[in-house]
Short mmCIF file of C-alpha atoms and ligand atoms in Angstrom, two decimals:
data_model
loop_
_atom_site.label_atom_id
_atom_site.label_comp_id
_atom_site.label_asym_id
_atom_site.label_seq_id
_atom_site.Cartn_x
_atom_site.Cartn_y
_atom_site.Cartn_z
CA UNK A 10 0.00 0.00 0.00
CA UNK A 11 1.05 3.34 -1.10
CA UNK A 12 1.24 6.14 1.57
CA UNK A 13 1.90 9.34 -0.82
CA UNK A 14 2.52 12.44 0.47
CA UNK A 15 4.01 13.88 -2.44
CA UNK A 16 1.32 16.35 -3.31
CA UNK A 17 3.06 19.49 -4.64
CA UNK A 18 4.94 16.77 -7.11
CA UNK A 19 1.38 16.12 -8.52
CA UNK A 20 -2.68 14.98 -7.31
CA UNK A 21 -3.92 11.90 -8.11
CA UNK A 22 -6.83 12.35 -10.12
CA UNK A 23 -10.48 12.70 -8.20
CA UNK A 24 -13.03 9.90 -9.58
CA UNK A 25 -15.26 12.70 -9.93
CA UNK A 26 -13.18 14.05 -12.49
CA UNK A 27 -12.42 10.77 -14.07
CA UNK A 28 -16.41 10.01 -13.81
CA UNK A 29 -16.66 13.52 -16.00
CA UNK A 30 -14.09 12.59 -18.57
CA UNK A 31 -15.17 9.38 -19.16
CA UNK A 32 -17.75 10.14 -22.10
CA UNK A 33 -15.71 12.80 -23.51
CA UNK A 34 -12.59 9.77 -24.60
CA UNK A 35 -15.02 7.81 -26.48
CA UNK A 36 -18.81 8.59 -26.92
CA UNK A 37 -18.82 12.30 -27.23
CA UNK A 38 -15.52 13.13 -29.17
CA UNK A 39 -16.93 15.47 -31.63
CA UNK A 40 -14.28 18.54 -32.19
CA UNK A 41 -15.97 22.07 -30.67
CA UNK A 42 -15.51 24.16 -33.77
CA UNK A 43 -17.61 21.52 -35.37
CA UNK A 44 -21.33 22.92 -36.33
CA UNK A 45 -22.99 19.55 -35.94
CA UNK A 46 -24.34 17.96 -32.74
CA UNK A 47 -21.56 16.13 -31.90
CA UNK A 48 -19.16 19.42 -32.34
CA UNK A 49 -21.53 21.53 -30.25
CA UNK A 50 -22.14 19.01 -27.53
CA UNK A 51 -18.23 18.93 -27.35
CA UNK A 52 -18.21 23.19 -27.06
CA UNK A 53 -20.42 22.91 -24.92
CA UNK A 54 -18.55 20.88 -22.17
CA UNK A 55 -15.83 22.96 -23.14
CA UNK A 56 -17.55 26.09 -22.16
CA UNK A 57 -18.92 24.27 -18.66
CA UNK A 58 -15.32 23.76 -17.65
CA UNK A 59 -14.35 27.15 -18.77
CA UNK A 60 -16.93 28.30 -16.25
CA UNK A 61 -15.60 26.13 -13.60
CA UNK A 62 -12.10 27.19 -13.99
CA UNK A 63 -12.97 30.61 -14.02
CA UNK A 64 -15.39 30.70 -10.82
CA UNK A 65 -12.39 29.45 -9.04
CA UNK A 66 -10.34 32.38 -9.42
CA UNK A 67 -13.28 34.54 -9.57
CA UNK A 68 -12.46 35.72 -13.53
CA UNK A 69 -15.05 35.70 -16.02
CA UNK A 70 -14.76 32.70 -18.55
CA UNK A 71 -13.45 34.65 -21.73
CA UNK A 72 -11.05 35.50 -19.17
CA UNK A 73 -9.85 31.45 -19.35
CA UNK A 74 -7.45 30.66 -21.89
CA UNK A 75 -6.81 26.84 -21.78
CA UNK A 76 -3.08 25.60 -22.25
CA UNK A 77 -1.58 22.11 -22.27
CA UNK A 78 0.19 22.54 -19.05
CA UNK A 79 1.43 25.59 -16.34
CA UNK A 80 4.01 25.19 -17.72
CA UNK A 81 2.68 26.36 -20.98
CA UNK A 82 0.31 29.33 -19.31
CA UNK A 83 3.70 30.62 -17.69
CA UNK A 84 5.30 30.72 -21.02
CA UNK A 85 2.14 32.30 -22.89
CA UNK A 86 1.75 34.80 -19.85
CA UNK A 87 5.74 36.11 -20.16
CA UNK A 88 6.47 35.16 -24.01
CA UNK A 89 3.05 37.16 -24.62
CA UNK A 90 3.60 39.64 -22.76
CA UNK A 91 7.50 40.86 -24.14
CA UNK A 92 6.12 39.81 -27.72
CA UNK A 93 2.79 42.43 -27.47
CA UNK A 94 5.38 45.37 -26.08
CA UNK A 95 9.41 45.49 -27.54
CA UNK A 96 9.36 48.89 -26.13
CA UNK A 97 9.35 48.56 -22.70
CA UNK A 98 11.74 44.81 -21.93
CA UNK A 99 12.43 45.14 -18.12
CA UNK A 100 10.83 42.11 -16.22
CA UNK A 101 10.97 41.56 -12.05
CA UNK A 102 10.64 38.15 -10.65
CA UNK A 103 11.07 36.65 -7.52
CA UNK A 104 14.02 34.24 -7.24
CA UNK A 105 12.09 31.67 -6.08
CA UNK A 106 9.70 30.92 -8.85
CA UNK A 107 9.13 27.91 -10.91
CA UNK A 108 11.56 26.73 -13.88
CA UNK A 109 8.52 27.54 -15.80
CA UNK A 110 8.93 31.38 -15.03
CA UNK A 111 13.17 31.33 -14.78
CA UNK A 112 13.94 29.51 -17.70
CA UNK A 113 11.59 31.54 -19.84
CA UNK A 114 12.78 34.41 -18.54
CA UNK A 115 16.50 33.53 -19.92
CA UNK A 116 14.90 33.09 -23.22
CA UNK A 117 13.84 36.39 -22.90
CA UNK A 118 17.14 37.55 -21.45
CA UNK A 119 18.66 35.75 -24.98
CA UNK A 120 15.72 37.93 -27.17
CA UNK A 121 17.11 41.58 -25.73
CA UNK A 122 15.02 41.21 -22.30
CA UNK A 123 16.57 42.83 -19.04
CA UNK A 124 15.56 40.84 -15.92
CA UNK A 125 15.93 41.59 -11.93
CA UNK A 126 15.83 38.82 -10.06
CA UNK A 127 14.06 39.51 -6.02
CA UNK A 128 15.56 37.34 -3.11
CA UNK A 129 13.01 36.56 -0.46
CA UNK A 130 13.55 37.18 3.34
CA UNK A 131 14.87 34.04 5.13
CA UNK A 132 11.06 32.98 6.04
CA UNK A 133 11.02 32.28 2.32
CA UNK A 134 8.61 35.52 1.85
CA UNK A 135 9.28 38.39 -0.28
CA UNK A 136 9.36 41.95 1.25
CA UNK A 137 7.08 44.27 -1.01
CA UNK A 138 9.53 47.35 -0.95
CA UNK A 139 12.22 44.85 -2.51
CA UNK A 140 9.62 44.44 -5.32
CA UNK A 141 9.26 48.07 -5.37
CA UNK A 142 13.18 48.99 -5.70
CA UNK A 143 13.65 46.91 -8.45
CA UNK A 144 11.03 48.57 -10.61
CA UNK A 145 11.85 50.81 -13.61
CA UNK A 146 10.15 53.27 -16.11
CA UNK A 147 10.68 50.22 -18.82
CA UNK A 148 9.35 47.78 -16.43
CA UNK A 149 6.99 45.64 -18.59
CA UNK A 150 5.97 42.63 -16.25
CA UNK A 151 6.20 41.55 -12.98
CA UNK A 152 6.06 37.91 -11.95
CA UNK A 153 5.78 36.59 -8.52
CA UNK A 154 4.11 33.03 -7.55
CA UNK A 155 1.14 32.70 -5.11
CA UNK A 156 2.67 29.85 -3.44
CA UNK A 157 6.40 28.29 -3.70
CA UNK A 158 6.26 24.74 -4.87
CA UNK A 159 9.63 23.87 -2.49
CA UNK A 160 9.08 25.31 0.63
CA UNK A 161 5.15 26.03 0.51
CA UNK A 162 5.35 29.91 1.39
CA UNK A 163 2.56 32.40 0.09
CA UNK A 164 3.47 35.40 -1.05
CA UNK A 165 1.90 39.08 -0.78
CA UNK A 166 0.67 38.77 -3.96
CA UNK A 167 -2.28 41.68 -2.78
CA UNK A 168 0.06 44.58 -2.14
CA UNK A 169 2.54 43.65 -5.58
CA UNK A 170 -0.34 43.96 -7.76
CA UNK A 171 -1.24 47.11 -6.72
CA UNK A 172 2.38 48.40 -6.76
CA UNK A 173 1.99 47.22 -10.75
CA UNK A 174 -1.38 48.49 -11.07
CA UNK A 175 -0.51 52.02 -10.13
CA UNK A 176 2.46 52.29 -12.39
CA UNK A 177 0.85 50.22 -15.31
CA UNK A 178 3.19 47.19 -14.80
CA UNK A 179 1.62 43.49 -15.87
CA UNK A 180 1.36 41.39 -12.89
CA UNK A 181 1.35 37.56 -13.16
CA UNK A 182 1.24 35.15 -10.73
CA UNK A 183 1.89 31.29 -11.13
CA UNK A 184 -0.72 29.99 -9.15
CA UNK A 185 0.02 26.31 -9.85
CA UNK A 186 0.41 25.20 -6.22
CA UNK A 187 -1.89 27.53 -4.34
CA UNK A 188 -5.58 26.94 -6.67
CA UNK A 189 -7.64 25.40 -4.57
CA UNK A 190 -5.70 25.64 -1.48
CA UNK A 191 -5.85 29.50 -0.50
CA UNK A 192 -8.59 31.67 -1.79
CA UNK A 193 -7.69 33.15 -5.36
CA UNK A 194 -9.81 36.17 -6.59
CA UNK A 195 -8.59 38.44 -9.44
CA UNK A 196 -11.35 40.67 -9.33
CA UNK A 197 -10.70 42.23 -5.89
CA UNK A 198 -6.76 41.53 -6.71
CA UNK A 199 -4.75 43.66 -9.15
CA UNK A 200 -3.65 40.46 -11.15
CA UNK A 201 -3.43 40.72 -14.43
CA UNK A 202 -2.39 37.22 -15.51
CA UNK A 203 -2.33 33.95 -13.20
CA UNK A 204 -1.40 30.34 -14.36
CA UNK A 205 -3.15 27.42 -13.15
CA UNK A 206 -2.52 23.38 -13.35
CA UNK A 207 -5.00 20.96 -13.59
CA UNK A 208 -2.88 18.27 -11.85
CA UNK A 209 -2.15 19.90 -9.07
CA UNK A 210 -5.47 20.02 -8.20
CA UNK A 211 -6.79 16.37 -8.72
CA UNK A 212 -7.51 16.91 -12.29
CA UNK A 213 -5.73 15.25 -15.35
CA UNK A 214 -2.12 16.11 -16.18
CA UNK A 215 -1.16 18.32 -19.14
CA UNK A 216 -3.84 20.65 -19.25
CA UNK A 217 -3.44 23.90 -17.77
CA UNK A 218 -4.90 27.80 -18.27
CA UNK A 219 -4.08 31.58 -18.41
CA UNK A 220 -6.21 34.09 -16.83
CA UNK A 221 -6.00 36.62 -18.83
CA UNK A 222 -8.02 39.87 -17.48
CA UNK A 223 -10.17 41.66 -20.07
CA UNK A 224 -8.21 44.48 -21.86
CA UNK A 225 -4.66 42.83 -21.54
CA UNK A 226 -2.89 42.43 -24.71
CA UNK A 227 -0.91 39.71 -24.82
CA UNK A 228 0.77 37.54 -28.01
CA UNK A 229 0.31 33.95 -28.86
CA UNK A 230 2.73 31.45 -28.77
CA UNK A 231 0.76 28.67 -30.98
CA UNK A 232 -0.16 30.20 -33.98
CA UNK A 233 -3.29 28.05 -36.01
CA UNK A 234 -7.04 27.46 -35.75
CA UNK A 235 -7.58 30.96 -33.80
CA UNK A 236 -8.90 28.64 -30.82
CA UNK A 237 -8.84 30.23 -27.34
CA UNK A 238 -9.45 33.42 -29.05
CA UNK A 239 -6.53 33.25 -31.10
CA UNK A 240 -4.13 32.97 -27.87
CA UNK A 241 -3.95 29.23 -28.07
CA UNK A 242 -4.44 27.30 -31.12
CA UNK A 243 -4.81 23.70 -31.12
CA UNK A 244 -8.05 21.57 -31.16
CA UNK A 245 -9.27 21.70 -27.78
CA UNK A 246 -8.13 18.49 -25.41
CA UNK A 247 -11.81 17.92 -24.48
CA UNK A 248 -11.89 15.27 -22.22
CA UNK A 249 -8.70 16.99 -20.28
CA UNK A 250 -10.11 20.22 -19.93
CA UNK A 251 -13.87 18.48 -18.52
CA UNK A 252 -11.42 16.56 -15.95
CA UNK A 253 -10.44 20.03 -15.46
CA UNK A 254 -13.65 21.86 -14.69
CA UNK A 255 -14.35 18.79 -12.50
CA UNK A 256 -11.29 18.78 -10.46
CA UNK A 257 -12.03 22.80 -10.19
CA UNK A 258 -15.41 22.78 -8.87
CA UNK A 259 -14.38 20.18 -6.23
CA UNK A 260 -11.51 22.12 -5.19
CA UNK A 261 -13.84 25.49 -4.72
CA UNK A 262 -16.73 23.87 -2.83
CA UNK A 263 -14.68 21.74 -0.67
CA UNK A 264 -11.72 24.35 -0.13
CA UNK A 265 -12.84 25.85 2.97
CA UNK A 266 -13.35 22.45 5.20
CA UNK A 267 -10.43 20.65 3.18
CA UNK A 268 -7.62 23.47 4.34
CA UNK A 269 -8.66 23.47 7.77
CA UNK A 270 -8.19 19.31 7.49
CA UNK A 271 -4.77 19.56 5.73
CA UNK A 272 -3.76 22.14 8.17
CA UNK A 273 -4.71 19.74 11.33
CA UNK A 274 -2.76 17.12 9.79
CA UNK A 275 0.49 18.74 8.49
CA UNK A 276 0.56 20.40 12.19
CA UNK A 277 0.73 16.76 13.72
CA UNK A 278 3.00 15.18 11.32
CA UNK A 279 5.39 18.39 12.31
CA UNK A 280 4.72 18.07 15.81
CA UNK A 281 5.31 14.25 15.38
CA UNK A 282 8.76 14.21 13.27
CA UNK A 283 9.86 17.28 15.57
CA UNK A 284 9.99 15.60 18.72
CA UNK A 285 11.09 12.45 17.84
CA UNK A 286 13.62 13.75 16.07
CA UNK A 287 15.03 17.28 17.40
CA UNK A 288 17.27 18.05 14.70
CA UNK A 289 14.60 18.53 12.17
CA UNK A 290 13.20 21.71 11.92
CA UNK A 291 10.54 23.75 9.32
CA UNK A 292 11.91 25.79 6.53
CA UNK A 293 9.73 28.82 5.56
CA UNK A 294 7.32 30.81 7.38
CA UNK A 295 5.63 29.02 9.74
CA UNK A 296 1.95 29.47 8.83
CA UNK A 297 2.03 31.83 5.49
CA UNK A 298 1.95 28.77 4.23
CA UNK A 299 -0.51 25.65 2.20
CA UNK A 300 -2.03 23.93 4.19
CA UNK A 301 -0.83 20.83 3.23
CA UNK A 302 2.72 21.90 3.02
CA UNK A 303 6.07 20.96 4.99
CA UNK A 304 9.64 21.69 3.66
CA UNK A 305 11.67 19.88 6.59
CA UNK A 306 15.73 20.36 7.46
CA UNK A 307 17.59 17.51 8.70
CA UNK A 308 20.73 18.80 9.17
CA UNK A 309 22.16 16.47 6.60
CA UNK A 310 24.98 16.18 4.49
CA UNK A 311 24.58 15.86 0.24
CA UNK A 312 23.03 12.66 -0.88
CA UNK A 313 21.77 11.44 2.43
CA UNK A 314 17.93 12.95 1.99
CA UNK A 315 17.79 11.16 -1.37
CA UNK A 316 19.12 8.10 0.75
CA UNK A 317 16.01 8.90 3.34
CA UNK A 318 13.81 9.42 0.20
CA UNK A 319 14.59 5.79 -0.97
CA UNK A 320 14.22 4.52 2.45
CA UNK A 321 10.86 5.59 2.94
CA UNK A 322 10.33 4.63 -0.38
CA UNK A 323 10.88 1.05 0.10
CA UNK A 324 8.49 1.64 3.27
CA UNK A 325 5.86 2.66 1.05
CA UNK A 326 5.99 5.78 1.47
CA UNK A 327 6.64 8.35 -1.46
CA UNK A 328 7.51 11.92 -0.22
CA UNK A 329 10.05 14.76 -2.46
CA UNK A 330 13.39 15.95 -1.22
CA UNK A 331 13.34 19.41 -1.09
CA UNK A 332 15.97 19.91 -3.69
CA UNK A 333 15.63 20.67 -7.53
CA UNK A 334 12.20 18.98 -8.39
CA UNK A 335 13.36 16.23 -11.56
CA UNK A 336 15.27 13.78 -10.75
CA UNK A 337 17.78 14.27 -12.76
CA UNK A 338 18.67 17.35 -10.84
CA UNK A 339 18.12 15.96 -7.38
CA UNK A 340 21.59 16.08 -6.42
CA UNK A 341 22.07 20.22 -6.73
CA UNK A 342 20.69 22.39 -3.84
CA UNK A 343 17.01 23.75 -4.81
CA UNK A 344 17.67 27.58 -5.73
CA UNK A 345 14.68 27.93 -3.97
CA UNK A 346 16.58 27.15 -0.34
CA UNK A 347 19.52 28.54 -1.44
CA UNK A 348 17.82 32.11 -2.37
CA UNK A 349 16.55 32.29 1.19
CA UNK A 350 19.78 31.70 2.94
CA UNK A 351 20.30 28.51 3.44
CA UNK A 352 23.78 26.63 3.18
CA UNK A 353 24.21 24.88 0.08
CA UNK A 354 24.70 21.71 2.29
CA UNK A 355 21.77 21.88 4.31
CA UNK A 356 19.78 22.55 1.42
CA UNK A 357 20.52 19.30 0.06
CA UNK A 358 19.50 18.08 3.26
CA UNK A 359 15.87 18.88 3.10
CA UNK A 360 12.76 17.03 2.69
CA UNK A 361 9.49 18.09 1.26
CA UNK A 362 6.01 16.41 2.29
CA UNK A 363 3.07 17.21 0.79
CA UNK A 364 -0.31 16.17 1.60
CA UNK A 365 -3.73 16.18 -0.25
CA UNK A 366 -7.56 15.14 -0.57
CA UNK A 367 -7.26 11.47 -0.77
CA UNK A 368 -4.71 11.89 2.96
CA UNK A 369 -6.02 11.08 6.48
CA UNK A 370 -4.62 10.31 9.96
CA UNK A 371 -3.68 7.34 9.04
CA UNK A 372 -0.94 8.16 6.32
CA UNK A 373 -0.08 10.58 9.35
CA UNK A 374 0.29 7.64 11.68
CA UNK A 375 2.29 5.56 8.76
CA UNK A 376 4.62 8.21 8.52
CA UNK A 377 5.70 9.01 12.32
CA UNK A 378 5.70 5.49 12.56
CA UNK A 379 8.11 4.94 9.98
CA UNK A 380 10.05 8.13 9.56
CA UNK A 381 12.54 7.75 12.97
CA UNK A 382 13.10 4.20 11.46
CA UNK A 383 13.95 5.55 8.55
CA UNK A 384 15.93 7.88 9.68
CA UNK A 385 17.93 5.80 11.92
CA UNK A 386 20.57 4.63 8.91
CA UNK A 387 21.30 8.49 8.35
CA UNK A 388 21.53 9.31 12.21
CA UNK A 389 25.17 9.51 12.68
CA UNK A 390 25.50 12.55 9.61
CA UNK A 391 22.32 14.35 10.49
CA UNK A 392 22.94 14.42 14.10
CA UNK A 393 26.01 16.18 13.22
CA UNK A 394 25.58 19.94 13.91
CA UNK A 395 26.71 22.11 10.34
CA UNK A 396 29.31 24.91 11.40
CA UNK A 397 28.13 26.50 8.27
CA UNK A 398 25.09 26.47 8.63
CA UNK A 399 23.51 29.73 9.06
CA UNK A 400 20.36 28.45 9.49
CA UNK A 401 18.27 31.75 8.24
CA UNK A 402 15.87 29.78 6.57
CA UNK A 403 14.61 28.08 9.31
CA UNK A 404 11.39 29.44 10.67
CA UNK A 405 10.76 29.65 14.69
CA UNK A 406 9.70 25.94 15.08
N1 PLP B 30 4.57 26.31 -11.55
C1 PLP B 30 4.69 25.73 -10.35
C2 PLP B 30 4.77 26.59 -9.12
C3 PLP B 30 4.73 24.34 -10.23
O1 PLP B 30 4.86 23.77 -9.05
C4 PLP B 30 4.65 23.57 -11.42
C5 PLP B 30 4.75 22.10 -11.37
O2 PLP B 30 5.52 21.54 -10.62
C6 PLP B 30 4.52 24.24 -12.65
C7 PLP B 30 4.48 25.61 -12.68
C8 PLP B 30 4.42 23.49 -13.94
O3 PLP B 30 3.13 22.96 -14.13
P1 PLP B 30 2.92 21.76 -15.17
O4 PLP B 30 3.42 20.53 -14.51
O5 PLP B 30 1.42 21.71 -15.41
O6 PLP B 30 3.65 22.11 -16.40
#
C-alpha cells in the first residue's frame, strides 16, 4: 500500500473528475468548432469547464485561456507579454519561482530582455519594498508566484499587484500550487495574468490555463485554428479540460473544510517528526503557508535525503526531497533554499512532504511510525551539527 505524500509533485486524479471525462474519450468526441451535434455538444462541455475554472479564481470565462500545461500558461503569460510590447523589456521576478517562469525568462534575457531577479527574506517571503526597488520606467511585467512549490510559502501577492497596477506594470502570478488551497480572486486583486494546473489540483495532467483579465494584450505562442481566441491554437483536449472543470469545482466547494483538514494534519506530522527527532526543523514561514505543506531540514549532508527518500520509499511511502524537483537534478541544492539563505549543504539536506484530498490520519500515523526508522541509517550525519550552517531559513519551530 502506497502512503503518498508527495502532493506538490502532482494529485492523483479525483473519480469525480475521471467520472466527468469518461464520455468525452469515447462517446462524445466530436471537435468544438464543429457545427454539428456532436461538435456543439463537445463546445459545450468545453464552455462548462471554462466556467468552472474561471469561478475558481473569480475571472469571467473569456477570461480562461486553456493551455496544455502551467508550464505552458507561464510561457504564454511572459512570451506574450515581451512579444505584445518590444518597447518597454524590463521584467521583475522573484528568485524563487518555478523553472517555468526562470527559464523563460532567460529566453527572454537571450531575445534583448533585461531581468531583476528579487531574493526573499529568510522565512522564504518576499518583502514588497524589494519588489518596489527593483522597478523601472521600462518595467513591462512583474512575476511573482502565489505559493512556492519547495518550501510552501505564500506570497503578498495583494500589495505587488497594486504596486503594478498604479504604475501600469503586468502582474502575473503562477498559481500552480496555491488553486484550490488559499482563496484566489482576481477581481478584488490587481492580477493581471495567473497560471493554473489541472494536476495539481486532482484533475488530469497536461492541461493547464491563463487568466488573462479583459483588456490585456498579450501575443500567442501557438499560432493556427484561432482557438482560445486566437491565444492558443490547437483543437481543444476535451476530455482533459472536462477533468479540469471537474477537479475545479471540487476544489472550490470543498476548499474551505479541506484546508482546515490539511492544516490539522500537516501540524501533527510536524509536531510528530519534531519531537522524535530534534534536529529537524521547518523551513519557511511558519503558517504563510498551504495547508498541506512541509519543507523539513535535517541537518544532513549531500546525498543522504535522497538516501532517506529511498528509504521511505521502500516503506511505502513516497515523499520529495526538497531539492531541484526532476530527478535528474536531485543532487544540486534547490535555488529555492539557497535564495533564502540557506547553506548549500543543508539545502541538500531537506525534505518536502506534501499532503492532499485522498490523505487522512492514518498516512499521518504511517509516517511518524516509519520516519525515525527511517531515519535511523542516516543518524550519525544528520545528528552532526553544520558549522556553516547559518540556518536563516529556518522558521521559529
Ligand atoms: N509552476 C509551479 C509553481 C509548479 O509547481 C509547477 C509544477 O511543478 C509548474 C508551474 C508546472 O506545471 P505543469 O506541470 O502543469 O507544467
Amino acid at each position: 500500500m502506497l502512503t503518498y505524500l508527495d502532493n506538490a509533485a502532482t494529485t492523483p486524479l479525483d473519480p469525480a473528475a475521471a467520472d466527468a471525462m469518461q464520455p468525452f474519450l469515447h462517446l462524445t468526441f466530436g471537435n468544438p468548432s464543429s457545427l454539428h451535434r456532436a461538435g456543439r455538444e463537445a463546445r459545450a462541455a468545453v464552455d462548462d469547464a471554462r466556467a468552472c475554472v474561471a469561478a475558481l479564481v473569480g475571472a469571467e470565462p473569456p477570461e480562461i485561456v486553456f493551455t496544455a500545461s502551467g508550464t505552458e500558461a507561464d510561457n504564454l503569460a511572459l512570451v506574450g507579454a515581451f512579444e505584445a510590447d518590444l518597447h518597454r523589456r524590463h521584467f521583475v521576478a522573484s528568485a524563487i519561482e518555478h523553472p517555468a517562469v526562470l527559464e523563460t525568462l532567460k529566453h527572454l534575457e537571450r531575445r534583448g530582455a533585461a531581468v531583476t531577479l528579487v531574493t526573499p527574506r529568510p522565512d522564504g517571503i518576499l518583502a514588497v519594498e524589494d519588489v518596489e526597488r527593483a522597478l523601472r520606467p521600462d518595467t513591462r511585467l512583474v512575476t511573482v508566484m502565489t505559493a512556492n512549490n519547495v518550501v510552501g510559502t505564500l506570497q503578498p501577492v495583494a500589495e505587488i499587484g497594486r504596486l503594478c497596477r498604479d504604475r501600469s506594470i503586468l502582474f502575473h502570478t503562477d498559481a500552480v500550487q496555491a488553486a484550490g488551497k488559499v482563496p484566489i480572486d482576481v477581481r478584488a486583486t490587481a492580477i493581471d495574468l495567473l497560471s493554473l494546473s489541472a494536476h495539481k489540483l486532482h484533475g488530469p495532467k497536461g492541461v493547464g490555463a491563463l487568466f488573462v483579465r479583459a483588456g490585456v494584450k498579450i501575443a500567442p505562442l501557438v499560432h493556427g485554428g484561432g482557438q482560445e481566441r486566437g491565444l492558443r491554437s490547437a483543437t481543444e483536449n476535451v476530455a482533459g479540460l472536462v477533468g479540469f472543470g471537474a477537479a475545479a469545482a471540487l476544489a472550490d466547494a470543498e476548499r474551505p473544510a479541506e484546508a482546515a483538514r490539511l492544516v490539522r494534519l500537516r501540524d501533527r506530522l510536524l509536531a510528530g517528526v519534531t519531537s522524535a527527532l530534534p534536529n529537524v526543523r521547518l523551513l519557511g514561514h511558519p503558517f504563510r503557508r498551504l495547508p498541506g505543506h512541509l519543507c523539513l531540514t535535517l541537518g544532513g549532508q549531500e546525498g543522504e535525503t535522497i538516501k532517506l527518500l529511498l528509504a521511505l520509499d521502500e516503506r511505502g511511502i513516497a515523499v520529495s526531497t526538497g531539492s531541484a524537483c526532476s530527478a535528474s537534478h536531485a543532487s544540486e541544492p534547490s535555488h529555492v533554499l539557497v535564495a533564502m539563505g540557506l547553506d548549500p549543504i543543508r539545502a541538500r539536506g531537506s525534505l518536502r512532504i506534501t499532503l492532499g484530498r485522498f490523505n487522512t490520519d492514518a498516512d499521518v500515523d504511517r509516517f511518524l511510525a516509519v520516519f525515525p526508522d527511517a531515519v535511523a541509517g542516516l543518524r550519525p550525519v544528520m545528528s552532526r551539527p553544520l558549522a556553516t550552517d547559518r540556518a536563516q531559513g529556518e522558521a521559529s519551530r
